[in-house]
GROMACS .gro file of C-alpha atoms in nm:
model
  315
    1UNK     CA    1  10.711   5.110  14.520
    2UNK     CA    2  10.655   5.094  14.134
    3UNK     CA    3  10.303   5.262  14.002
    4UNK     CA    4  10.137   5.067  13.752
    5UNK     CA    5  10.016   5.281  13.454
    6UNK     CA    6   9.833   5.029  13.275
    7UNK     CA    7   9.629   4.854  13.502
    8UNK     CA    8   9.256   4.954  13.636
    9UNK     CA    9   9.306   5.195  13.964
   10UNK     CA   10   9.038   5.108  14.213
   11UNK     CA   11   8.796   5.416  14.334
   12UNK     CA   12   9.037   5.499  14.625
   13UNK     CA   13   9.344   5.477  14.452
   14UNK     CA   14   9.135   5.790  14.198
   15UNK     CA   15   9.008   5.917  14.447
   16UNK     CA   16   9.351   5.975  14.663
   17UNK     CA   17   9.546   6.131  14.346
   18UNK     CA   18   9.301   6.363  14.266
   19UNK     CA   19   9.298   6.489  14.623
   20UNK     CA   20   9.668   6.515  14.605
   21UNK     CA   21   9.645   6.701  14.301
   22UNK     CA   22   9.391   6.935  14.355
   23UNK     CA   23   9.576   7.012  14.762
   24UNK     CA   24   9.703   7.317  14.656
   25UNK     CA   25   9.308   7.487  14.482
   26UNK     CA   26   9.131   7.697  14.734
   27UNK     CA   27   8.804   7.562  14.714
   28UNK     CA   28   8.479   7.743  14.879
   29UNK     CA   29   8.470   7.432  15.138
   30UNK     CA   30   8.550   7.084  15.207
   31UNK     CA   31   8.208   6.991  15.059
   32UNK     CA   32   8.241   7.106  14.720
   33UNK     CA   33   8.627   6.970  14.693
   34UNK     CA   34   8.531   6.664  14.741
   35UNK     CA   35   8.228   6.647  14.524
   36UNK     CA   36   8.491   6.725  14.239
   37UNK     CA   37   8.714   6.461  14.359
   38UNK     CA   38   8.406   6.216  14.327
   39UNK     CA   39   8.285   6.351  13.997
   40UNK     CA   40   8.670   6.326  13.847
   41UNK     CA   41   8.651   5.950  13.989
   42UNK     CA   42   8.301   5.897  13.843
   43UNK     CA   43   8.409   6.030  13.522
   44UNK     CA   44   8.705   5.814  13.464
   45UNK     CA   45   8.521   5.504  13.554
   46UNK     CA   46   8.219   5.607  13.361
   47UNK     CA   47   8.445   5.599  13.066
   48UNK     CA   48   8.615   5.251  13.147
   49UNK     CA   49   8.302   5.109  13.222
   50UNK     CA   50   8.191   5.286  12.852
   51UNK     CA   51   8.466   5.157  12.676
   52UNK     CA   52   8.426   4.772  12.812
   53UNK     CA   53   8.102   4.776  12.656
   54UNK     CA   54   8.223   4.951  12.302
   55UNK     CA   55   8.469   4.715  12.275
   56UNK     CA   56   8.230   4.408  12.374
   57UNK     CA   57   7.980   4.550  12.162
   58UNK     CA   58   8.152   4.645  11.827
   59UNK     CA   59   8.498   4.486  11.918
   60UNK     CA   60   8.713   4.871  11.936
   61UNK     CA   61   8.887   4.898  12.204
   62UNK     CA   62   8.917   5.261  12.353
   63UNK     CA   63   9.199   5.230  12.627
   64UNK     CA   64   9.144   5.389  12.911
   65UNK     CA   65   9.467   5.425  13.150
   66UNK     CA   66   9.567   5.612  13.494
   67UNK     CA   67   9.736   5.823  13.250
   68UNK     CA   68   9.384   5.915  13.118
   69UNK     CA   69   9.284   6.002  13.457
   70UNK     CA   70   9.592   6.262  13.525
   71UNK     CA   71   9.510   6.449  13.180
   72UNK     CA   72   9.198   6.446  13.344
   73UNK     CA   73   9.292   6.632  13.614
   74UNK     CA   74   9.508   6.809  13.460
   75UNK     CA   75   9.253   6.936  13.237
   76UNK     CA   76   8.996   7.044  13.521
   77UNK     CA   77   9.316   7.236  13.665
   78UNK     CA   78   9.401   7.435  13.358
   79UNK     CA   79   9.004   7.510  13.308
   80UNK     CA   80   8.973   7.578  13.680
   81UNK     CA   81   9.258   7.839  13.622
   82UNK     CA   82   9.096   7.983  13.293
   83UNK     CA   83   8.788   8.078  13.448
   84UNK     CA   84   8.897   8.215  13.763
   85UNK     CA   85   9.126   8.465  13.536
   86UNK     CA   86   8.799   8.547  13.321
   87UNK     CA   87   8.608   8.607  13.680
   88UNK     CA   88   8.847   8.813  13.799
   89UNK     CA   89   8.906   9.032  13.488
   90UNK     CA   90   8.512   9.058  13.490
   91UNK     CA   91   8.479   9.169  13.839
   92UNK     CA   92   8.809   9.473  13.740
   93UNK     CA   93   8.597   9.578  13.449
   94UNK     CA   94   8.279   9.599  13.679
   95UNK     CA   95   8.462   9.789  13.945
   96UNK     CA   96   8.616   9.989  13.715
   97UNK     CA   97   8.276  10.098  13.567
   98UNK     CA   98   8.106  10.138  13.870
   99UNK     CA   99   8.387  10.388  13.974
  100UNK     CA  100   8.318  10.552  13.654
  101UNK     CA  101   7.954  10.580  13.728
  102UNK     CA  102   7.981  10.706  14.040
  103UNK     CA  103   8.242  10.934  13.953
  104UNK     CA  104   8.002  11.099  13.675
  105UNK     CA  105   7.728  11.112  13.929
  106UNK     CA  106   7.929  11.321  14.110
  107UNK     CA  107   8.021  11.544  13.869
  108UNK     CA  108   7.646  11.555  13.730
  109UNK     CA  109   7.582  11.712  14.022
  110UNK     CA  110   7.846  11.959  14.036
  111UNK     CA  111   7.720  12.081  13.684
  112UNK     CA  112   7.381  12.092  13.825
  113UNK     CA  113   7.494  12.333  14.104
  114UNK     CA  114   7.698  12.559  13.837
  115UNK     CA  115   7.427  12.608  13.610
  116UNK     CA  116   7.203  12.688  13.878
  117UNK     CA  117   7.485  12.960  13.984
  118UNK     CA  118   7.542  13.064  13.571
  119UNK     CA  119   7.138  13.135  13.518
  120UNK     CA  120   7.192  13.500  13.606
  121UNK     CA  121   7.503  13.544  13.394
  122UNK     CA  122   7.297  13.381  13.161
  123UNK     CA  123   7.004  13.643  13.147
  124UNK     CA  124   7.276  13.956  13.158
  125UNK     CA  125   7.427  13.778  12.885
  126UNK     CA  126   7.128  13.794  12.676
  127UNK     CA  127   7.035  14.168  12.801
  128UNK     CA  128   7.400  14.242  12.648
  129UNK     CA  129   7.377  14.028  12.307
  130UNK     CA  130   7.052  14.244  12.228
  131UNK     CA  131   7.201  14.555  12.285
  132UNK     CA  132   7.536  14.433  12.106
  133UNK     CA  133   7.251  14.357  11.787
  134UNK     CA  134   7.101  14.678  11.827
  135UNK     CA  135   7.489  14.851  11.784
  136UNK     CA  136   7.553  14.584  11.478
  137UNK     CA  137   7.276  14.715  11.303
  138UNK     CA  138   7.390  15.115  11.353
  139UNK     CA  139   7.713  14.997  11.206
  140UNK     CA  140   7.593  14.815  10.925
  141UNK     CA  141   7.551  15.184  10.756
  142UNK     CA  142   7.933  15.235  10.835
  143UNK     CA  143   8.032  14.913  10.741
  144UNK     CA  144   7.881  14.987  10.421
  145UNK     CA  145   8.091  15.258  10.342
  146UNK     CA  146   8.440  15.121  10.487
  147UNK     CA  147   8.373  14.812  10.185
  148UNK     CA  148   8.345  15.081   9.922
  149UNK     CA  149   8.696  15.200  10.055
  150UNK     CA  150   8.796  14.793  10.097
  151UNK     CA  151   8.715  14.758   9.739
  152UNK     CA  152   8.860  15.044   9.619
  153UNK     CA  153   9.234  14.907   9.774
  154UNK     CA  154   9.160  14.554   9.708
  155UNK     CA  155   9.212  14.661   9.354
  156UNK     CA  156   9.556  14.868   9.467
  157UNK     CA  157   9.639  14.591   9.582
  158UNK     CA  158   9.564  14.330   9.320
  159UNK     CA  159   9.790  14.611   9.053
  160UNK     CA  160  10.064  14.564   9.382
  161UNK     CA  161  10.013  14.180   9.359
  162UNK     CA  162  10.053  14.167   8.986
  163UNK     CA  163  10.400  14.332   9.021
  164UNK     CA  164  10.489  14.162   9.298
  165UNK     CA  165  10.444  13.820   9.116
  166UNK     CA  166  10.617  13.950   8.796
  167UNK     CA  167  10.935  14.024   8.992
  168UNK     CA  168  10.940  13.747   9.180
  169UNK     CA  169  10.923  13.559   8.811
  170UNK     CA  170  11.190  13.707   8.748
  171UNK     CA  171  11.377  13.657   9.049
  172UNK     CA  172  11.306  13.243   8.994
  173UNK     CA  173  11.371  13.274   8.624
  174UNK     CA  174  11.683  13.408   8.751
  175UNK     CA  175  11.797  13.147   9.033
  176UNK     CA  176  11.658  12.882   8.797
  177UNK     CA  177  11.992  12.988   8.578
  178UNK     CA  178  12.249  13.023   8.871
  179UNK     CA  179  12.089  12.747   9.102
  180UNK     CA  180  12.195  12.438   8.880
  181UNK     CA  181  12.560  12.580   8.835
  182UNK     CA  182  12.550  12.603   9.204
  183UNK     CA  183  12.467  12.295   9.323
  184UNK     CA  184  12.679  12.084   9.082
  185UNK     CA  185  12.947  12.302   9.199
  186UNK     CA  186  12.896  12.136   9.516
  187UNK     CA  187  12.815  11.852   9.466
  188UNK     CA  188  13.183  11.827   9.280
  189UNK     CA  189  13.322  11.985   9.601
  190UNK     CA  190  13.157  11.724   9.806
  191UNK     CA  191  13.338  11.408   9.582
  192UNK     CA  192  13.664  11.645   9.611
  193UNK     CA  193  13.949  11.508   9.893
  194UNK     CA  194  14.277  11.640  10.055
  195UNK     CA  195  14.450  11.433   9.872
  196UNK     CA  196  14.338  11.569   9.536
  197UNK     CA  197  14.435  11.896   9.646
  198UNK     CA  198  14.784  11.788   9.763
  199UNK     CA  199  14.844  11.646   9.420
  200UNK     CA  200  14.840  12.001   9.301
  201UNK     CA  201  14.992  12.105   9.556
  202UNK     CA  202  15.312  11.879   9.480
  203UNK     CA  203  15.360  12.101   9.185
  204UNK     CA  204  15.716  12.304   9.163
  205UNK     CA  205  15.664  12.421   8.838
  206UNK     CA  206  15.294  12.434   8.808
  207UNK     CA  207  15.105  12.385   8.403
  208UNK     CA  208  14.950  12.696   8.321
  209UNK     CA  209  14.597  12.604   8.322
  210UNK     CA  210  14.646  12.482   8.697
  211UNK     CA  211  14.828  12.809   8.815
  212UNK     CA  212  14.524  13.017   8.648
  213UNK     CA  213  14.255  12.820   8.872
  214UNK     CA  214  14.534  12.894   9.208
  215UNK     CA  215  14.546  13.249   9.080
  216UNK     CA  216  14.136  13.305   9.078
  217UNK     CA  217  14.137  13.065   9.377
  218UNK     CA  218  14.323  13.301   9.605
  219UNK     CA  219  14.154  13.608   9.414
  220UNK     CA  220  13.822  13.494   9.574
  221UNK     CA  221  13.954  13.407   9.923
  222UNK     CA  222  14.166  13.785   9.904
  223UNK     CA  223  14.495  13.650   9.957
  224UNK     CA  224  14.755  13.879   9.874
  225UNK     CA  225  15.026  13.703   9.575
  226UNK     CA  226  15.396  13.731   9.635
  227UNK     CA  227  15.620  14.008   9.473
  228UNK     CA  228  15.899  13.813   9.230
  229UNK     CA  229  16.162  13.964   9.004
  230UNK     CA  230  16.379  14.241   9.000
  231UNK     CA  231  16.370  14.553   9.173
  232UNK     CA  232  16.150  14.773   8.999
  233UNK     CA  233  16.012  14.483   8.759
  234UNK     CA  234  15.836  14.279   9.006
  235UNK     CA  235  15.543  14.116   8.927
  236UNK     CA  236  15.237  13.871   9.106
  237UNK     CA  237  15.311  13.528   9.185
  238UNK     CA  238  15.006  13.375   9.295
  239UNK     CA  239  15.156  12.988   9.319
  240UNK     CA  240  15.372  13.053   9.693
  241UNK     CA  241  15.046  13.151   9.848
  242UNK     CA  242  14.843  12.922   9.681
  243UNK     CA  243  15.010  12.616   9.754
  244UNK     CA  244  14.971  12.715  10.130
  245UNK     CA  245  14.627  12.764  10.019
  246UNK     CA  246  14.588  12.427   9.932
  247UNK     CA  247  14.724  12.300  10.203
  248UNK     CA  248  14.464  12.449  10.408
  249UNK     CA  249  14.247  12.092  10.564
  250UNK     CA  250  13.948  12.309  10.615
  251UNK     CA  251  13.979  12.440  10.258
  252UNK     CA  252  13.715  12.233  10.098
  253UNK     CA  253  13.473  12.318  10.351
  254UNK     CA  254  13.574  12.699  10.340
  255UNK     CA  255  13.471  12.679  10.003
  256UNK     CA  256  13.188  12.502  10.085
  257UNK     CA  257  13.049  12.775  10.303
  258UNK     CA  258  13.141  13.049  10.119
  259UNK     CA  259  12.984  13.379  10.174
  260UNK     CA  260  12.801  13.400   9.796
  261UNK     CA  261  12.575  13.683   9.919
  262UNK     CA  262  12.835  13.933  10.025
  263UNK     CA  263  13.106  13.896   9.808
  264UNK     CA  264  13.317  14.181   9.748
  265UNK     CA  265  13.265  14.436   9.478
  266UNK     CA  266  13.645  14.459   9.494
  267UNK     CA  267  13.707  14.057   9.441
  268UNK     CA  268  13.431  14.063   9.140
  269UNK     CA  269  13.596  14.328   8.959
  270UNK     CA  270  13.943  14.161   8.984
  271UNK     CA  271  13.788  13.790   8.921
  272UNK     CA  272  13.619  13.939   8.564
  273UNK     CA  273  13.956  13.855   8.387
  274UNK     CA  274  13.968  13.503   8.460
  275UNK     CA  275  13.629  13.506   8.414
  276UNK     CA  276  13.662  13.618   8.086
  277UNK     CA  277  13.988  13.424   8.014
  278UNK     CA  278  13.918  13.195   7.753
  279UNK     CA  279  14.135  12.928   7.894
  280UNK     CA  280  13.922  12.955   8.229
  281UNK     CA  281  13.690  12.637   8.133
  282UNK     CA  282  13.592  12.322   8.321
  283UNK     CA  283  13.628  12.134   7.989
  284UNK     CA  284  13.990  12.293   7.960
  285UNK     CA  285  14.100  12.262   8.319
  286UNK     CA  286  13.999  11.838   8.340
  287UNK     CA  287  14.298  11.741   8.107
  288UNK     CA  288  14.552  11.903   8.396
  289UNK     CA  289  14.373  11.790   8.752
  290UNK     CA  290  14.040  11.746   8.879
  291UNK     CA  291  14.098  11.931   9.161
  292UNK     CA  292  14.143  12.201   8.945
  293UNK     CA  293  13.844  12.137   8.762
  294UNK     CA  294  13.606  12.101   9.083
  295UNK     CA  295  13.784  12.486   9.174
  296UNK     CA  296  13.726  12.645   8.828
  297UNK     CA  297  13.367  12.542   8.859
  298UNK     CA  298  13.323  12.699   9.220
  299UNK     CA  299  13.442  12.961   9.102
  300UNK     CA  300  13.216  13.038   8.802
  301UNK     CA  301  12.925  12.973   8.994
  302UNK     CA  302  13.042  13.195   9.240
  303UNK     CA  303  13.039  13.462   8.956
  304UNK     CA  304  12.694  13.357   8.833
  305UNK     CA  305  12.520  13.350   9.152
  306UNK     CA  306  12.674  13.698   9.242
  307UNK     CA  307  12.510  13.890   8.942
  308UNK     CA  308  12.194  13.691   8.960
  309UNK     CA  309  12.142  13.801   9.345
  310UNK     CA  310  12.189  14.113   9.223
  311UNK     CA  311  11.915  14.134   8.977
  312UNK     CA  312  11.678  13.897   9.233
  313UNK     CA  313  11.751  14.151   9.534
  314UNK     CA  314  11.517  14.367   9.627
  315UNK     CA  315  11.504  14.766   9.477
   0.00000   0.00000   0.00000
């Protein structure tokens, strides 16, 4: 069969789809189901019957269709729904706080019960804080004279802060010097790569300025140069042990992590003559590698920070 959604539905036709559509809502009884399967019907027709005379009267026509009839339903559904989730969220929150209630009664009356047990604690208690006042008040006379001995170390210690603070002005004045060499020594270590270091590496015949920064380079990590030359006449080569130096992966990060607070007195003594070598300058070292460069800073800071602990540390 074909259902017509235009035409008029007669009362038993609405009245038999909104039974079907409401088969599945628990309703208290039979009684009350089907006085909302009447209203639903009364509604729909009230409004057809409505819109007949609107349209008769002021010639607007309102069309009313089965259609309007299942949003109808549809409608009382979705409301239906709505307000049995409110209910039901009203009676949790009622239960809830009735649990609460009686779960404060309760422990109302255990409080009851322990301050009926603490009233005797409560009177020693007292007994002991006036004797306690009576012993504050002797010891006010003692207290007096442990101030005067207070006050009289306060100011010791006020001349103790004073000194304190000018040597630890010193000490920042200090790292405030040393501290910026520092850190943009490693920050030029940190933009340093193997691969810059195997450039010098490559090197047979090193340039002088780049076989000075080896030289302090294996100065600071102690390594021992090689003996060349005649017997009798043989002097340091730095450059054999270097280049294995250099080709050291975890050199950068040895370098990195450098010991600064415990160098060697031994390795500061022998590092003062590059130190001191006027050739031994970042601005020098950049025309010949910048590997070089990043090592000849390292290793001036190195020097810096070592005589500026020094003075910071401690007497």
């Amino acid at each position: 069969c074909t259902i017509d959604w235009f035409t008029e539905w007669p009362a038993e036709a609405l009245r038999g789809v909104a039974t079907e559509a409401f088969a599945d809502i628990e309703f208290p009884n039979d009684t009350i189901k089907d006085g909302v399967v009447k209203l639903c019907r009364d509604i729909h027709q009230g409004v057809e019957k409505a819109s007949l005379q609107y349209a008769d009267e002021l010639r607007r026509y309102n069309y009313v269709t089965p259609t309007s009839y299942l949003e109808l339903l549809s409608t009382f559904r979705k409301v239906l729904a709505e307000k049995k989730d409110e209910l039901e969220t009203g009676k949790r929150r009622l239960t809830v706080g009735l649990d609460k209630l009686e779960s404060t009664e309760k422990a109302v009356e255990v409080m009851q019960v322990e301050l009926t047990d603490l009233k005797p604690v409560l009177v020693k208690t007292s007994q002991e804080v006036d004797e306690l006042m009576a012993k504050i008040e002797v010891d006010k006379a003692s207290a007096a004279e442990t101030k005067a001995v207070v006050e009289g170390e306060k100011e010791i210690a006020s001349v103790k802060a004073a000194e304190c603070k000018a040597i630890k002005d010193s000490a920042e004045a200090g790292l405030a010097e040393a501290l910026p060499a520092l850190d943009e020594a490693v920050k030029v270590l940190q933009n340093l790569k193997a691969s810059d270091l195997s450039e010098v590496a490559k090197y047979s015949n090193p340039p002088a300025l780049a076989k000075l920064v080896i030289e302090a380079l294996c100065v600071m990590f102690q390594i021992a140069p090689t003996k060349v030359g005649e017997a009798g006449k043989k002097v340091d080569d730095y450059w054999p042990p270097g280049k294995k130096l250099l080709g050291d992966k975890d050199l950068i990060n040895n370098m990195k992590d450098y010991d600064k607070d415990h160098i060697p007195d031994k390795v500061i003594k022998k590092i003062e003559t590059y130190i001191q070598n006027e050739n031994f300058k970042p601005e020098k070292i950049e025309s010949v590698s910048k590997a070089c460069t990043a090592m000849c800073q390292w290793t001036l800071a190195m020097h810096k920070y070592h005589y500026v602990a020094l003075e910071v540390e401690p007497k």
